[in-house]
PDB file of C-alpha atoms in Angstrom:
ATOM      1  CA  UNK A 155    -234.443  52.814 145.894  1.00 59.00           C
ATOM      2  CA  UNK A 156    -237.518  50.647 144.994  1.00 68.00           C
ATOM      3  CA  UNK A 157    -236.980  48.227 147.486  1.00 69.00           C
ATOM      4  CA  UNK A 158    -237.576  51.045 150.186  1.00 67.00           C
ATOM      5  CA  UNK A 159    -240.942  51.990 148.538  1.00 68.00           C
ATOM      6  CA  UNK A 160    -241.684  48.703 148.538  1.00 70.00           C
ATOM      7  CA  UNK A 161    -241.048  48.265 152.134  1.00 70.00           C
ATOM      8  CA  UNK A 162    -243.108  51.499 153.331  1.00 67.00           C
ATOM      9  CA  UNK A 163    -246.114  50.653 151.255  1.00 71.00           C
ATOM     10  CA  UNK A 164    -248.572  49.838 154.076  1.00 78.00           C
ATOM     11  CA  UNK A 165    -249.536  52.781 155.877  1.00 78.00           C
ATOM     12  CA  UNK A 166    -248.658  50.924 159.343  1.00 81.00           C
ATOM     13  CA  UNK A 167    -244.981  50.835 158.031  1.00 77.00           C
ATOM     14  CA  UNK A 168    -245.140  54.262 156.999  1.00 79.00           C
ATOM     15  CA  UNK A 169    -246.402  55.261 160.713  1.00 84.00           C
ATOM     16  CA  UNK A 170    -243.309  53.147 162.114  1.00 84.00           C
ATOM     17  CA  UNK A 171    -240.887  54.382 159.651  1.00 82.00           C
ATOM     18  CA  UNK A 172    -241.688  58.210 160.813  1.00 86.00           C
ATOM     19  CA  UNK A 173    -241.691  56.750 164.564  1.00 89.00           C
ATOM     20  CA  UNK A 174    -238.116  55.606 163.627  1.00 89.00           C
ATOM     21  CA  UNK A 175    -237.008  58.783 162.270  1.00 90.00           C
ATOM     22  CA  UNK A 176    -238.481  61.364 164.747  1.00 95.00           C
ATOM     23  CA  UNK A 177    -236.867  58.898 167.682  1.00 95.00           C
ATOM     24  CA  UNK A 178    -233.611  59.079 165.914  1.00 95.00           C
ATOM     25  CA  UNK A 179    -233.512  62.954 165.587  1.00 95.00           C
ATOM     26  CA  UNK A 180    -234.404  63.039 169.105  1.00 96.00           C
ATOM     27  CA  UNK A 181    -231.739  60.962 170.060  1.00 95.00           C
ATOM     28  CA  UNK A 182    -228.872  63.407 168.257  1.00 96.00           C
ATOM     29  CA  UNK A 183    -230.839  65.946 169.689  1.00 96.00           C
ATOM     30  CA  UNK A 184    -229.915  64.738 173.454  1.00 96.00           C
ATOM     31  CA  UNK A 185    -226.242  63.441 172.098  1.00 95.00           C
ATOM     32  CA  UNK A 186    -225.795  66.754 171.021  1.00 95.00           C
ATOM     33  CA  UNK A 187    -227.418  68.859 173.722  1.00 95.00           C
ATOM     34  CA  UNK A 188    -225.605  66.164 176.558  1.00 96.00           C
ATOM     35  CA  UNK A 189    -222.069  67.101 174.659  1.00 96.00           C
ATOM     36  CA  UNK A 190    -222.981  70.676 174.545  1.00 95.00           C
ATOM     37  CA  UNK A 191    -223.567  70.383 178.585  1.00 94.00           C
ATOM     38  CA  UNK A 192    -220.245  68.327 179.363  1.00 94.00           C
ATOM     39  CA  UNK A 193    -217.931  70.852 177.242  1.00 94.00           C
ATOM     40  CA  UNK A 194    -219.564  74.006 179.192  1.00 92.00           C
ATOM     41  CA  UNK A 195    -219.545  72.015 182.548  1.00 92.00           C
ATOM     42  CA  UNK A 196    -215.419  70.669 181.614  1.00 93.00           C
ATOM     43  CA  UNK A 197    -214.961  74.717 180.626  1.00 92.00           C
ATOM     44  CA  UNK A 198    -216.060  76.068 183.589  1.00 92.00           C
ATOM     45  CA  UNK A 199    -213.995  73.421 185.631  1.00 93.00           C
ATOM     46  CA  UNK A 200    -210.938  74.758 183.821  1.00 94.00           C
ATOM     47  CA  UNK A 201    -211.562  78.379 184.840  1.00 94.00           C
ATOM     48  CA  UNK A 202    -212.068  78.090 187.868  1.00 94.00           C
ATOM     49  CA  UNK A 203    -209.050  75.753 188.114  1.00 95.00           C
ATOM     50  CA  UNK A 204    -207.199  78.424 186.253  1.00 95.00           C
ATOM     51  CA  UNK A 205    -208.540  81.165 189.194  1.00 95.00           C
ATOM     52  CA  UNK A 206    -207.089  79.236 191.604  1.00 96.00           C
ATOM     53  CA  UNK A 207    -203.931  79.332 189.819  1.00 96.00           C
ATOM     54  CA  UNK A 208    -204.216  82.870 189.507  1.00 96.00           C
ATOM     55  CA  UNK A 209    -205.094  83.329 193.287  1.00 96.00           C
ATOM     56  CA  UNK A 210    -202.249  81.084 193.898  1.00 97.00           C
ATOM     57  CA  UNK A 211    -199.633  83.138 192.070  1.00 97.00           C
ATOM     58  CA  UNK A 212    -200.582  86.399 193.260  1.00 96.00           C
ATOM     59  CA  UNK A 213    -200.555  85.319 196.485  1.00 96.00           C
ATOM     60  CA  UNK A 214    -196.697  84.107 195.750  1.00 97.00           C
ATOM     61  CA  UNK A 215    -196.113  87.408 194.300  1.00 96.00           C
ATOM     62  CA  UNK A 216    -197.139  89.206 197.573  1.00 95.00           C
ATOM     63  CA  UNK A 217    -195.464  86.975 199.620  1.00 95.00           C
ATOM     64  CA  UNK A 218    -191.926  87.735 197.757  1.00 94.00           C
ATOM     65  CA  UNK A 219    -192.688  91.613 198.169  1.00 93.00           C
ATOM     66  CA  UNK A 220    -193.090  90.813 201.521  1.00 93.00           C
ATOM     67  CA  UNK A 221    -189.454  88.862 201.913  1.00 91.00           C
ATOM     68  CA  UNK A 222    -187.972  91.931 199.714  1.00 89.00           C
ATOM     69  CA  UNK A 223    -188.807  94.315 201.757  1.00 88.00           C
ATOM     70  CA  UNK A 224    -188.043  91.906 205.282  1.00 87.00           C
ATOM     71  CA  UNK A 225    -184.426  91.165 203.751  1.00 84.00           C
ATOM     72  CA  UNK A 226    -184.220  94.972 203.254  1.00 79.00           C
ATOM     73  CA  UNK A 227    -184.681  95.819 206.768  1.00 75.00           C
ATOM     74  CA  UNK A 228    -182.410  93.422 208.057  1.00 71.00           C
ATOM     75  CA  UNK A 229    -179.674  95.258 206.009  1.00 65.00           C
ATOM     76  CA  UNK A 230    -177.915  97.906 207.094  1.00 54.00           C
ATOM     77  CA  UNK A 231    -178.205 100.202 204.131  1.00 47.00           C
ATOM     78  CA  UNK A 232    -177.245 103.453 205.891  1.00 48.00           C
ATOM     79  CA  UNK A 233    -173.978 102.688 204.959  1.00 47.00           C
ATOM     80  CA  UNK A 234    -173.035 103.490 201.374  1.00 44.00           C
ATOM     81  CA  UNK A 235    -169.583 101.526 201.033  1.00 48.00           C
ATOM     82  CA  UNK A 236    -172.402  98.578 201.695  1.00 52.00           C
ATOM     83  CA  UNK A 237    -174.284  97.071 198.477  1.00 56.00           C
ATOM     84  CA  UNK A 238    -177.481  95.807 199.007  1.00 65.00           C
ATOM     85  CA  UNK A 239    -178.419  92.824 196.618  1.00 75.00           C
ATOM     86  CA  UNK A 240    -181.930  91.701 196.204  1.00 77.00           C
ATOM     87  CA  UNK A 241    -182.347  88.187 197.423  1.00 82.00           C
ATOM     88  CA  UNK A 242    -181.913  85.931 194.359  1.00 84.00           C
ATOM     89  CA  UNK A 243    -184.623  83.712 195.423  1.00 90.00           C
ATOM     90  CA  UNK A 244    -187.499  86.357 196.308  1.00 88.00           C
ATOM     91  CA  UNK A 245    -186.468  87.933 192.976  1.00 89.00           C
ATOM     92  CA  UNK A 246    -187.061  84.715 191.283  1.00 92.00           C
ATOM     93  CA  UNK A 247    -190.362  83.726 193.182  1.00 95.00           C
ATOM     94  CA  UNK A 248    -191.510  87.102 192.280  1.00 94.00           C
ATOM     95  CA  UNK A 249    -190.680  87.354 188.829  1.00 94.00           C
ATOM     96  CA  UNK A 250    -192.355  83.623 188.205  1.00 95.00           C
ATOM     97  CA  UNK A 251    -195.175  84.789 190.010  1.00 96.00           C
ATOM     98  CA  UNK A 252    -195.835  87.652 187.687  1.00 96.00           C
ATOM     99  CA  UNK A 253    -194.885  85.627 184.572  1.00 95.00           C
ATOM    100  CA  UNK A 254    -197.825  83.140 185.458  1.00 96.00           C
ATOM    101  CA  UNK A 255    -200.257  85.611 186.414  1.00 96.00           C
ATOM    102  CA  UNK A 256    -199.544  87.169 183.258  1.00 96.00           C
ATOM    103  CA  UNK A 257    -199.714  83.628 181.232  1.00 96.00           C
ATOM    104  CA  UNK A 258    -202.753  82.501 183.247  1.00 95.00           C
ATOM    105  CA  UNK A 259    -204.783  86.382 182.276  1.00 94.00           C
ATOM    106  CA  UNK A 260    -203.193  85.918 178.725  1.00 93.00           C
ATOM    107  CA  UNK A 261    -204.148  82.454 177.747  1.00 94.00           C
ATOM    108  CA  UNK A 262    -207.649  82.081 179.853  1.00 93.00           C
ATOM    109  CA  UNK A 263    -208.840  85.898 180.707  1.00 93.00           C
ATOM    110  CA  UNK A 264    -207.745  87.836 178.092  1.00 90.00           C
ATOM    111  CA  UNK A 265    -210.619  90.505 179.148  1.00 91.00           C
ATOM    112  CA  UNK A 266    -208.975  91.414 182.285  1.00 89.00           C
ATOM    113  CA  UNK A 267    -206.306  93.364 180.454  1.00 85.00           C
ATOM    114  CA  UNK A 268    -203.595  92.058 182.980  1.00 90.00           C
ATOM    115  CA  UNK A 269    -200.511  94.417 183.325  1.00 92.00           C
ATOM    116  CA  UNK A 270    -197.009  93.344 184.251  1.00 92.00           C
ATOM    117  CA  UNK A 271    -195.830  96.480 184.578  1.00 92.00           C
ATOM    118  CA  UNK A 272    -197.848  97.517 187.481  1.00 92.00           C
ATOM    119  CA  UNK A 273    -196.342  94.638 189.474  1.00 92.00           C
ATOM    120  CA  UNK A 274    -192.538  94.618 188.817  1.00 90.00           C
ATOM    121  CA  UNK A 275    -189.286  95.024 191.338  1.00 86.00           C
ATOM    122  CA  UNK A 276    -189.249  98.285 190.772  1.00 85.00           C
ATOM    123  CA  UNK A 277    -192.584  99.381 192.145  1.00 85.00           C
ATOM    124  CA  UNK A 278    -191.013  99.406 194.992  1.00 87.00           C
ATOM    125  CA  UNK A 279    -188.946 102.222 195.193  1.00 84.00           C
ATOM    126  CA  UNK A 280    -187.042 101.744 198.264  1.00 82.00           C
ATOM    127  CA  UNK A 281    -185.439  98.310 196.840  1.00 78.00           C
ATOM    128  CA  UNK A 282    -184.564 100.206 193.842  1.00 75.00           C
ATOM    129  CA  UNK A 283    -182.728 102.454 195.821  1.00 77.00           C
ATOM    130  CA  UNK A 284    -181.391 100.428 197.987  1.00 75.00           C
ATOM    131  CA  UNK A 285    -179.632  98.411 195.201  1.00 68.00           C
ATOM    132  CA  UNK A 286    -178.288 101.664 193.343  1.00 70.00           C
ATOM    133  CA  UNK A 287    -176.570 102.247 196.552  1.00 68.00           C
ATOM    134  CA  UNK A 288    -178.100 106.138 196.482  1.00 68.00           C
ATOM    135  CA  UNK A 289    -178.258 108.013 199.489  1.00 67.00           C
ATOM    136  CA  UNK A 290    -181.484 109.700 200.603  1.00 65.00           C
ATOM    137  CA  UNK A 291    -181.949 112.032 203.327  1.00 67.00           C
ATOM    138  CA  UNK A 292    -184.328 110.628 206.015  1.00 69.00           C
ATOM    139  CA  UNK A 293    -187.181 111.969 205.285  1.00 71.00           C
ATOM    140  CA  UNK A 294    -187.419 110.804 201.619  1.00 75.00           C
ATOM    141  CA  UNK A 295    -185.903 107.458 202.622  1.00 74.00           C
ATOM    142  CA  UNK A 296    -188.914 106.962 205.056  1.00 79.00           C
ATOM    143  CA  UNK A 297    -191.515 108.100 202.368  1.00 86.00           C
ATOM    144  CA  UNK A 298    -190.251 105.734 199.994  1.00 84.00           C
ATOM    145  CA  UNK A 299    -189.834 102.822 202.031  1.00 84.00           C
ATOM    146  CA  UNK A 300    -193.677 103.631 203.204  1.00 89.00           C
ATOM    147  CA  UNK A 301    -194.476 103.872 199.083  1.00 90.00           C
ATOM    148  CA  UNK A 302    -193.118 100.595 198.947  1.00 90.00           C
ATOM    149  CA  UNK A 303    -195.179  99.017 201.685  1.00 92.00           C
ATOM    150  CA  UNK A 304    -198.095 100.740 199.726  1.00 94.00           C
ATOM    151  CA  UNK A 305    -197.599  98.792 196.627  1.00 93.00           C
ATOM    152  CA  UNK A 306    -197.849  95.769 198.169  1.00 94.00           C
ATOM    153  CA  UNK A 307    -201.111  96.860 199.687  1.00 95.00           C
ATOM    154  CA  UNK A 308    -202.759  97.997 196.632  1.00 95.00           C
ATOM    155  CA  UNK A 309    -201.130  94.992 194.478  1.00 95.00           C
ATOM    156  CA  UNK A 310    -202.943  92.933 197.263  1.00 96.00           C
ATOM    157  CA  UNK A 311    -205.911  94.417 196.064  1.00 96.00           C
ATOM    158  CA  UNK A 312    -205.796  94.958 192.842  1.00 95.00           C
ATOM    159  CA  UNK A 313    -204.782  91.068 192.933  1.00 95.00           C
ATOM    160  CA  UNK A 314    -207.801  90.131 195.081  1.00 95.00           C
ATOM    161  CA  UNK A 315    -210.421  91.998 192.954  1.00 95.00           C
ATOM    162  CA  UNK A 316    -209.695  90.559 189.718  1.00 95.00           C
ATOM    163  CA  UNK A 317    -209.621  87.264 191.255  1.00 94.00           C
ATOM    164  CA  UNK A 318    -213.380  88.039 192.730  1.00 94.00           C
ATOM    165  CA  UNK A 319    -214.261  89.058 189.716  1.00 93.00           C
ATOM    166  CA  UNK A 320    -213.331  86.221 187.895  1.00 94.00           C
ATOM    167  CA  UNK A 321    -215.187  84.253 190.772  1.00 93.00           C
ATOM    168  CA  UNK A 322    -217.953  85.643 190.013  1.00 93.00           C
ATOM    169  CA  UNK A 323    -218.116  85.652 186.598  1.00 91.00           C
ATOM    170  CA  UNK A 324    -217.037  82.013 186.017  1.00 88.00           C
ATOM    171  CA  UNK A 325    -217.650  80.310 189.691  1.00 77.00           C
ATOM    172  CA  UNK A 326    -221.380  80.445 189.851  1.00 68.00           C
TER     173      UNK A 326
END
C-alpha cells in the first residue's frame, strides 16, 4: 500500500490519478447506461413481436369461427336422423388459436386479464346445437344462428382492441 503513496506523491500525479478515476466511472457509467438502453430497446422488440403473434392468432381464431359456421350451412341440419360434426380441423385451428392467445396474454401481458372462456366453441350457440342434434323451431333457430354470427363480431373486436392497446402501449 506504500508503494501507491509513493507513486501519487507529486501533486501532478495526484491530478492524473483523479483524471484516471473520474474517466473510469464515466466509462461504467455509459457501459451501464448503453446496456440499460439495448435490454429496453431488445424488450420492446419482443413485445411487439409477441403482438404480432397475438394479432396473428386471433385472427386464426376468427377465421375458424368463420369455417364453423360456413361448414354449418352447408349441412343440412333440418334433418334430425342427420348428426352434424364440427369440422375436426376448424376445431383444432380454433382451439390452438385460443391456447396461444391465452399463452401469449399469460406469459407477456399478464395485465390484459385474457379470458378463454369468452372465446370457446360453444359461444356459438347454433354449433352447439347443431351437434346435440336438438331441434329448434324456426324462429329460435334463426336467433341463434344470428347470436352466433354476433360472437364472431364482437370477438373480432374485443380481439382488435386489446391488440391496439397493446400497440399503443408497447409500439411507440
Amino acid at each position: 500500500m506504500n508503494w501507491i503513496i509513493e507513486i501519487f506523491v507529486d501533486k501532478s500525479d495526484q491530478a492524473r490519478l483523479v483524471a484516471i478515476l473520474i474517466s473510469a466511472v464515466v466509462a461504467i457509467f455509459v457501459v451501464l447506461l448503453n446496456q440499460w438502453f439495448v435490454s429496453r430497446r431488445s424488450k420492446r422488440e419482443l413485445l411487439i413481436e409477441k403482438i404480432e403473434e397475438l394479432f396473428s392468432a386471433s385472427n386464426e381464431y376468427v377465421s375458424a369461427c368463420r369455417e364453423l359456421m360456413d361448414a354449418l350451412s352447408q349441412q343440412d341440419i333440418v334433418h334430425p336422423e342427420r348428426y352434424y360434426e364440427y369440422p375436426s380441423e376448424s376445431v383444432n385451428k380454433l382451439n390452438d388459436s385460443i391456447t396461444k392467445m391465452q399463452m401469449i396474454c399469460g406469459l407477456y401481458f399478464r395485465a390484459e386479464k385474457f379470458s378463454p372462456d369468452d372465446f370457446y366453441i360453444w359461444r356459438m350457440p347454433i354449433l352447439e346445437i347443431a351437434h346435440k342434434e336438438k331441434y329448434l323451431p324456426e324462429g329460435k333457430g334463426h336467433m341463434a344462428y344470428e347470436d352466433s354470427k354476433a360472437h364472431i363480431r364482437t370477438s373480432r373486436e374485443k380481439l382488435d382492441d386489446l391488440c391496439k392497446r397493446l400497440m399503443r402501449k408497447h409500439g411507440h
